[in-house]
XYZ file of C-alpha atoms in Angstrom:
394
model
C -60.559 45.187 112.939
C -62.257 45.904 116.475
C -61.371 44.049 119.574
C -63.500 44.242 122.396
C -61.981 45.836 125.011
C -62.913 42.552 127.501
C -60.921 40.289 125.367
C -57.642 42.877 125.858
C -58.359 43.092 129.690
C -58.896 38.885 129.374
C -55.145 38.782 127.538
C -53.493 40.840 130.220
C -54.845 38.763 132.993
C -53.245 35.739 131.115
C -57.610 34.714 131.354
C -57.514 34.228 127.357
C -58.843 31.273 125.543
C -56.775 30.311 122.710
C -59.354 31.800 120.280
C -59.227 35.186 122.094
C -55.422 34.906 121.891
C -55.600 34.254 118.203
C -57.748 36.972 118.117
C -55.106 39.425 119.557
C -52.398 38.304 117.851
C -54.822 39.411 114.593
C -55.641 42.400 115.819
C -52.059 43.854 116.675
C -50.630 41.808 113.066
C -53.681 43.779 111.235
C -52.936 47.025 113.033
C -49.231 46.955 112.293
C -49.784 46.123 109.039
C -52.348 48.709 107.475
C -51.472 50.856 104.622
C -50.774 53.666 107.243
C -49.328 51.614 110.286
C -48.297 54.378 112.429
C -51.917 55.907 112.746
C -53.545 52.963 113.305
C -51.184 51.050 115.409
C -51.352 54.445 117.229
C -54.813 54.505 118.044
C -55.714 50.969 118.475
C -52.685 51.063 121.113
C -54.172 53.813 122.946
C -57.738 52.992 123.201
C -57.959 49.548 123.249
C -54.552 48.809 125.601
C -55.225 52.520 127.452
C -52.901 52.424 130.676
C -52.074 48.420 130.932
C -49.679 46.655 129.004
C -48.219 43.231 130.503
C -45.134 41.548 129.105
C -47.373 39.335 127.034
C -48.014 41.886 124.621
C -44.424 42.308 124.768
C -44.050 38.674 123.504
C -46.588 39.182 120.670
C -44.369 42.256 119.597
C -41.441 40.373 119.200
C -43.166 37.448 117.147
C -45.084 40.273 114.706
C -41.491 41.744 114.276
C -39.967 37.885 113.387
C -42.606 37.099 111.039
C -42.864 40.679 109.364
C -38.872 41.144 109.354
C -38.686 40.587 105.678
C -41.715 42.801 104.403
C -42.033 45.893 106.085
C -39.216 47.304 107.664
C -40.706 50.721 108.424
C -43.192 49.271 110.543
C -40.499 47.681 112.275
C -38.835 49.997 113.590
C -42.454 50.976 115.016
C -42.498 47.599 116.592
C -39.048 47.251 117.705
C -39.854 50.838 119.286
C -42.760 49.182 121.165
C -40.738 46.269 122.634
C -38.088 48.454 123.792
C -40.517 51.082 125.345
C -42.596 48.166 126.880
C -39.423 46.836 128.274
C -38.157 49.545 130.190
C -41.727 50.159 131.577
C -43.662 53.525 130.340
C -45.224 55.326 127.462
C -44.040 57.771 124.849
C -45.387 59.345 121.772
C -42.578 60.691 119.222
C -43.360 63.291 116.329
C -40.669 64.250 113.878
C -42.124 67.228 112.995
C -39.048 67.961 109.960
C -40.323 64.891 108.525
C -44.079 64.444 109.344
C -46.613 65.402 111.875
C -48.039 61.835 112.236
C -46.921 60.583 115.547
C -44.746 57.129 115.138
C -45.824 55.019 118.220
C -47.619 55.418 122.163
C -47.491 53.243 124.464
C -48.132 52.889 128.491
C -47.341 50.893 130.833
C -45.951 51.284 134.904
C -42.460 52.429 135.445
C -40.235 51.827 138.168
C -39.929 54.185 141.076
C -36.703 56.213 141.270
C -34.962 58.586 143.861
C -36.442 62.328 142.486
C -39.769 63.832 143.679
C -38.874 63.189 147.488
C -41.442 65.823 149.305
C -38.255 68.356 150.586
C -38.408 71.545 150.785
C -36.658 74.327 153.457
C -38.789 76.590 155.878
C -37.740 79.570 156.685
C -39.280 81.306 159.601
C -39.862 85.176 160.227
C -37.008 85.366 162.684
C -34.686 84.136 159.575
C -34.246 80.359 161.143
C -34.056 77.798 158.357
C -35.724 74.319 158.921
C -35.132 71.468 156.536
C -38.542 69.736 156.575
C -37.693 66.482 154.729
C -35.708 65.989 158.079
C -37.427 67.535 160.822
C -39.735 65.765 163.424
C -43.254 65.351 162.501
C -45.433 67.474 165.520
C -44.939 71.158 166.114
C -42.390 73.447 164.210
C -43.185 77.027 166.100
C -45.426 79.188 167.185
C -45.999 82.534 166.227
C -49.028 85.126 166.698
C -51.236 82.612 168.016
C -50.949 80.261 164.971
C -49.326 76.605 165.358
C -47.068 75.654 162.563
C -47.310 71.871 162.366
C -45.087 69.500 160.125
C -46.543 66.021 159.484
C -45.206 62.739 157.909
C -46.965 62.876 154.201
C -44.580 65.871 152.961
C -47.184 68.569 154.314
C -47.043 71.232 156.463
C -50.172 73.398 157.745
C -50.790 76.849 159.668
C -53.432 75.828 162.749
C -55.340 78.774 164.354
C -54.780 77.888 168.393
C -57.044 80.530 169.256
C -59.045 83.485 168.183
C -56.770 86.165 166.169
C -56.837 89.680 166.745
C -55.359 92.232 163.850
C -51.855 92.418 163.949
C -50.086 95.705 163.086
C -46.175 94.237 161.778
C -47.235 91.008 160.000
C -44.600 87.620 160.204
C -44.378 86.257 156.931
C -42.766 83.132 156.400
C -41.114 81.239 153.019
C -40.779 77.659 152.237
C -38.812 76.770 149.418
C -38.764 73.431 147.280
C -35.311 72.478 145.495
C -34.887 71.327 141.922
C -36.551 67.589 142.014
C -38.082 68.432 145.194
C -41.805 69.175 146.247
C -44.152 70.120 149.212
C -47.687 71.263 150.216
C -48.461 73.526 152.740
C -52.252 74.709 154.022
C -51.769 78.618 155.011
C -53.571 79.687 158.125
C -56.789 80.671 156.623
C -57.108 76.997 155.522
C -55.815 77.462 151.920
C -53.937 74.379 150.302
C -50.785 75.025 148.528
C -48.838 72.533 146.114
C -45.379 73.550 145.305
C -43.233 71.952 142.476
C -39.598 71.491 142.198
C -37.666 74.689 142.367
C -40.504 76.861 143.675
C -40.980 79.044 146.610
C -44.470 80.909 148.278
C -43.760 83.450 150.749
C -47.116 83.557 153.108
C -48.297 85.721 156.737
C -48.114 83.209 159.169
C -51.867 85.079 159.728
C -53.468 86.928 157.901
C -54.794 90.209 158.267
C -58.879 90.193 157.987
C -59.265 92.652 154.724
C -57.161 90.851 152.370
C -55.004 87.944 151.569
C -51.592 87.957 149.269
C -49.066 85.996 148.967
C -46.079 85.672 146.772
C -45.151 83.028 144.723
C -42.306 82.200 142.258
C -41.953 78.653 140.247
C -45.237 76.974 139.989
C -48.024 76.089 142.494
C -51.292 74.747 142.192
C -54.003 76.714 144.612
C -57.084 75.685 146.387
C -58.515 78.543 148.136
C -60.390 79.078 151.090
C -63.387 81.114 151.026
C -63.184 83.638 153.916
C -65.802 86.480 155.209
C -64.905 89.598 156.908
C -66.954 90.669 159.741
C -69.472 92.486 157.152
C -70.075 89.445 155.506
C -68.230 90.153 152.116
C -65.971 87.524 150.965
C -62.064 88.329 151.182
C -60.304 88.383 148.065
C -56.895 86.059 147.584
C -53.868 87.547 145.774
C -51.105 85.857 144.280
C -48.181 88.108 143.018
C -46.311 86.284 140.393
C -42.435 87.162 140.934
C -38.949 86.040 139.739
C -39.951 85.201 135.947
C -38.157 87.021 134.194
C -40.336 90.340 134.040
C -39.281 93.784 136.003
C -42.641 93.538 138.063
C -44.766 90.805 139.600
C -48.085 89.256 137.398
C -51.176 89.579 139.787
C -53.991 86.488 140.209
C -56.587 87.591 142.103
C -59.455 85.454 143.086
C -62.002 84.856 145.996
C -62.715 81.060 146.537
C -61.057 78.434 143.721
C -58.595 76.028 142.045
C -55.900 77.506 139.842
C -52.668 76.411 138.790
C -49.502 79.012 137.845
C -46.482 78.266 135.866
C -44.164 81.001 136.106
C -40.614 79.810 135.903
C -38.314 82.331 134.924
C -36.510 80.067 132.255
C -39.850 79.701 130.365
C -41.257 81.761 127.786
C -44.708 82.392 129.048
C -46.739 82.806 132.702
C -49.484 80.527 132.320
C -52.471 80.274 134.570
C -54.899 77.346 134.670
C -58.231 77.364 136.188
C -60.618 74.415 137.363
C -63.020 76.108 140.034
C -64.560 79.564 140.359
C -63.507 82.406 139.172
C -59.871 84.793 138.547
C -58.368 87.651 136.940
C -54.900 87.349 136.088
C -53.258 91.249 135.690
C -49.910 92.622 134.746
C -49.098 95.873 133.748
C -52.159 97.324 131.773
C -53.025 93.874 130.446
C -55.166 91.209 132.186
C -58.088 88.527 131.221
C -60.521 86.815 133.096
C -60.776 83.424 133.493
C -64.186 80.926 134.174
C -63.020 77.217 134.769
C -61.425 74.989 131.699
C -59.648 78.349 130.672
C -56.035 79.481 130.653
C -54.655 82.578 130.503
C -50.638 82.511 128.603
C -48.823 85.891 129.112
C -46.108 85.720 126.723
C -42.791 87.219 127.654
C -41.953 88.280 124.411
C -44.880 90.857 124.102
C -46.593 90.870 126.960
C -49.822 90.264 125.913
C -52.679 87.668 127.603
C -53.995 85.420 125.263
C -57.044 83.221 126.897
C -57.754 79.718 125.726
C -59.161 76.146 126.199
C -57.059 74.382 129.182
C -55.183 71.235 128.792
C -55.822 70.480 132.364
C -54.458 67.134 132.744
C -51.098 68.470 131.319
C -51.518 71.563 133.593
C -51.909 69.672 136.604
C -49.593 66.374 135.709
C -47.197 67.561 138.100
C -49.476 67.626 141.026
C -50.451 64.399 139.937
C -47.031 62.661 139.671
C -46.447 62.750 135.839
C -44.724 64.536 133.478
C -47.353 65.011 130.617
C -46.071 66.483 126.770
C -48.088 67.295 124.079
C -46.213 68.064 121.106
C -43.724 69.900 123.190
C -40.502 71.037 121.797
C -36.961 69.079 123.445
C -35.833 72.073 124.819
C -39.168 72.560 126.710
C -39.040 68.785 128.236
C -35.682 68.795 128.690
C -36.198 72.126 131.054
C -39.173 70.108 132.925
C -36.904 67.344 133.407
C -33.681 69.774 134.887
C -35.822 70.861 137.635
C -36.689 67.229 138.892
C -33.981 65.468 138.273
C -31.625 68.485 139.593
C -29.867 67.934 136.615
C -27.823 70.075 133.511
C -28.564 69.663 129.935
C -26.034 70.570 126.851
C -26.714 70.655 123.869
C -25.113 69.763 120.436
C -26.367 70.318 117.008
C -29.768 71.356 116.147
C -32.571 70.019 117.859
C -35.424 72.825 117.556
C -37.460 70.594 115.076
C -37.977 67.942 117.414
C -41.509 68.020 118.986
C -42.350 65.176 121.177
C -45.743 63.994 123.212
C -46.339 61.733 126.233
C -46.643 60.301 129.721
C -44.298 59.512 132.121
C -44.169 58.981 135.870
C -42.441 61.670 137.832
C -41.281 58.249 140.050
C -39.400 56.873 136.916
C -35.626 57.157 136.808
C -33.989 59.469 134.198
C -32.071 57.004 132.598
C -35.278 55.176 131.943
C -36.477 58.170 130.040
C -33.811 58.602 128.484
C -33.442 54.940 127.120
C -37.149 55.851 126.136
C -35.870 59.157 124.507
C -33.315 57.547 122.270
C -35.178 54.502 121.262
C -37.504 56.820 119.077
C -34.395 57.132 117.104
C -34.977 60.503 117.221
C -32.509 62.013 119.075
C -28.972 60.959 121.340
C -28.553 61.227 125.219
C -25.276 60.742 127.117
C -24.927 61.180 130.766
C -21.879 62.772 132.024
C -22.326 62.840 135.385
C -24.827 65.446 136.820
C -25.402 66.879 133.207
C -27.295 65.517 130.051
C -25.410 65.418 126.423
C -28.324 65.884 123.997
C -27.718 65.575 120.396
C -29.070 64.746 117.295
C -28.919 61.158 115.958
């Protein structure tokens, strides 16, 4: 049956009339109960709950599982899923892919904030000085070739122009670098915006020269660029070079004004790049592809070879946006997401390479949270021993 999504948003409130409680009691006992209950609970869970779930659901969980308990105990263990997963406070889609590829359960709710994702990272100037921004003063860092380097309270730091710039012959370049389950955002001199993710450094000119723009970056950053014209008029191009992955040379994105996104970690399998705005090329050796916005460009390790398809942009950019976001992603893959912010080690023992998993989780969210998540899909086992995660099959 259809509810109207009104009468869910009525029930969360705690605004329901007893009818339109009976009626959501109905709808959950008739979507837990269909001849394929893990599709339909599925779907009628996302669309009709979406991102709010309130601890009355919770409550109507627990009373499907008591009056179901002795009929259908595989679609209690989807329940009993649910009330765990609702408990703890976020959302997460299993698939056993040895057994099936229907996904079992998804469900979302707010989690908890938790101590990773603090915006840290260290600056390190062209005269070698370090600065450890997470602790510096807000107000002026240094000031170099007539550019003001300017740390403020938000986790950003920016490059200010103080007056005009002439062409300098030795460029200053400067690096900031972003530990595992840190981040930071910097906007270069030429008024470019830079978001770093955990574990990732950009090395920049504190100004750039007029006739081109490059910088280097290694991790992942997402890119808005800042459209620039020389003295002719023609717009100046924007390079980044794409080191430390793994390969002997750096991957080249070149672009003139837009909003890209590179993953390049060197433990992953594949440099991809993600576009939203304008226009880039994306080069490395005698391969490259061009990308218009929505696309992504994957340059696979293994062959080295650009293969160009349809963006998942909200998983591209989840990061940026404070979430981790799987979609059928194998263990390994999460677990290597969840490493770098948690500053963490993972081990593991037995075989867990058929094990594809999809979801949402906060990047705020402590890791024993997910992991209590993790487990509950009975899928696989977590143990924490200290600074380093045990995973192993159940």
């Amino acid at each position: 049956m259809d509810l109207p999504i009104h009468v869910i948003e009525k029930y969360l409130r705690g605004e329901a009339s007893e009818e339109e409680t009976r009626q959501v009691n109905d709808w959950f006992y008739s979507a837990a109960t269909a001849e394929d209950p893990a599709d339909e609970a599925l779907a009628a869970l996302r669309t009709q709950i979406g991102e709010r779930i309130h601890d009355r659901l919770d409550k109507s969980i627990d009373l499907t599982i008591k009056q179901r308990k002795e009929q259908r105990s595989g679609v209690l263990k989807i329940a009993a899923a649910a009330a765990i997963i609702l408990g703890i406070g976020t959302y997460f889609l299993v698939q056993r892919s040895m057994f099936s590829n229907k996904p079992l359960l998804a469900v979302k709710t707010t989690v908890k904030k938790g101590e990773a994702g603090n915006n840290r990272a260290t600056l390190i100037l062209a005269n070698g000085k370090e600065i450890e921004l997470d602790s510096a003063a807000d107000g002026p860092i240094d000031n170099k070739s007539g550019i003001q380097i300017i740390k403020s309270e938000d986790g950003k730091v920016a490059y200010v122009p103080i007056h005009e710039q002439g062409q300098s012959s030795s460029m200053a370049y400067n690096t900031i670098i972003t530990p595992r389950s840190g981040q930071y955002r910097v906007t270069l001199s030429d008024g470019t915006k830079v978001w770093l993710n955990a574990a990732s450094s950009l090395r920049y000119p504190v100004a750039f020269n007029e006739g081109s723009r490059e910088v280097e970056l290694s991790g992942e950053g997402y890119f808005e660029v800042a459209t620039v014209f020389s003295e002719q008029g023609k717009k100046v191009p924007f390079t980044v070079s794409v080191r430390n992955t793994g390969l002997p040379n750096a991957m080249k994105v070149k672009v003139l004004g837009t909003k890209f996104n590179v993953m390049a970690y060197g433990d992953e399998a594949a440099i991809e790049t993600t576009l939203l705005e304008g226009k880039v090329e994306t080069a490395y050796s005698a391969g490259n592809a061009s990308l218009s916005p929505g696309l992504q460009s994957t340059l696979e390790k293994s062959n080295l070879k650009f293969k160009v398809s349809k963006a998942d942009i909200e998983r591209a950019l989840a990061w940026k946006n404070g979430e981790f976001r799987f979609n059928r992603m194998d263990i390994k893959g999460i677990m290597r997401q969840i490493a770098r912010w948690y500053d963490v080690t993972v081990e593991y023992r037995g075989n867990v390479d058929n094990i594809n998993l999809s979801g949402v989780f906060s990047r705020k969210s402590e890791v024993s949270q997910m992991l209590d998540i993790l487990e509950a899909t009975g899928t696989v086992h977590y143990q924490l021993d200290g600074n380093k995660i045990i995973v192993s099959t159940k």
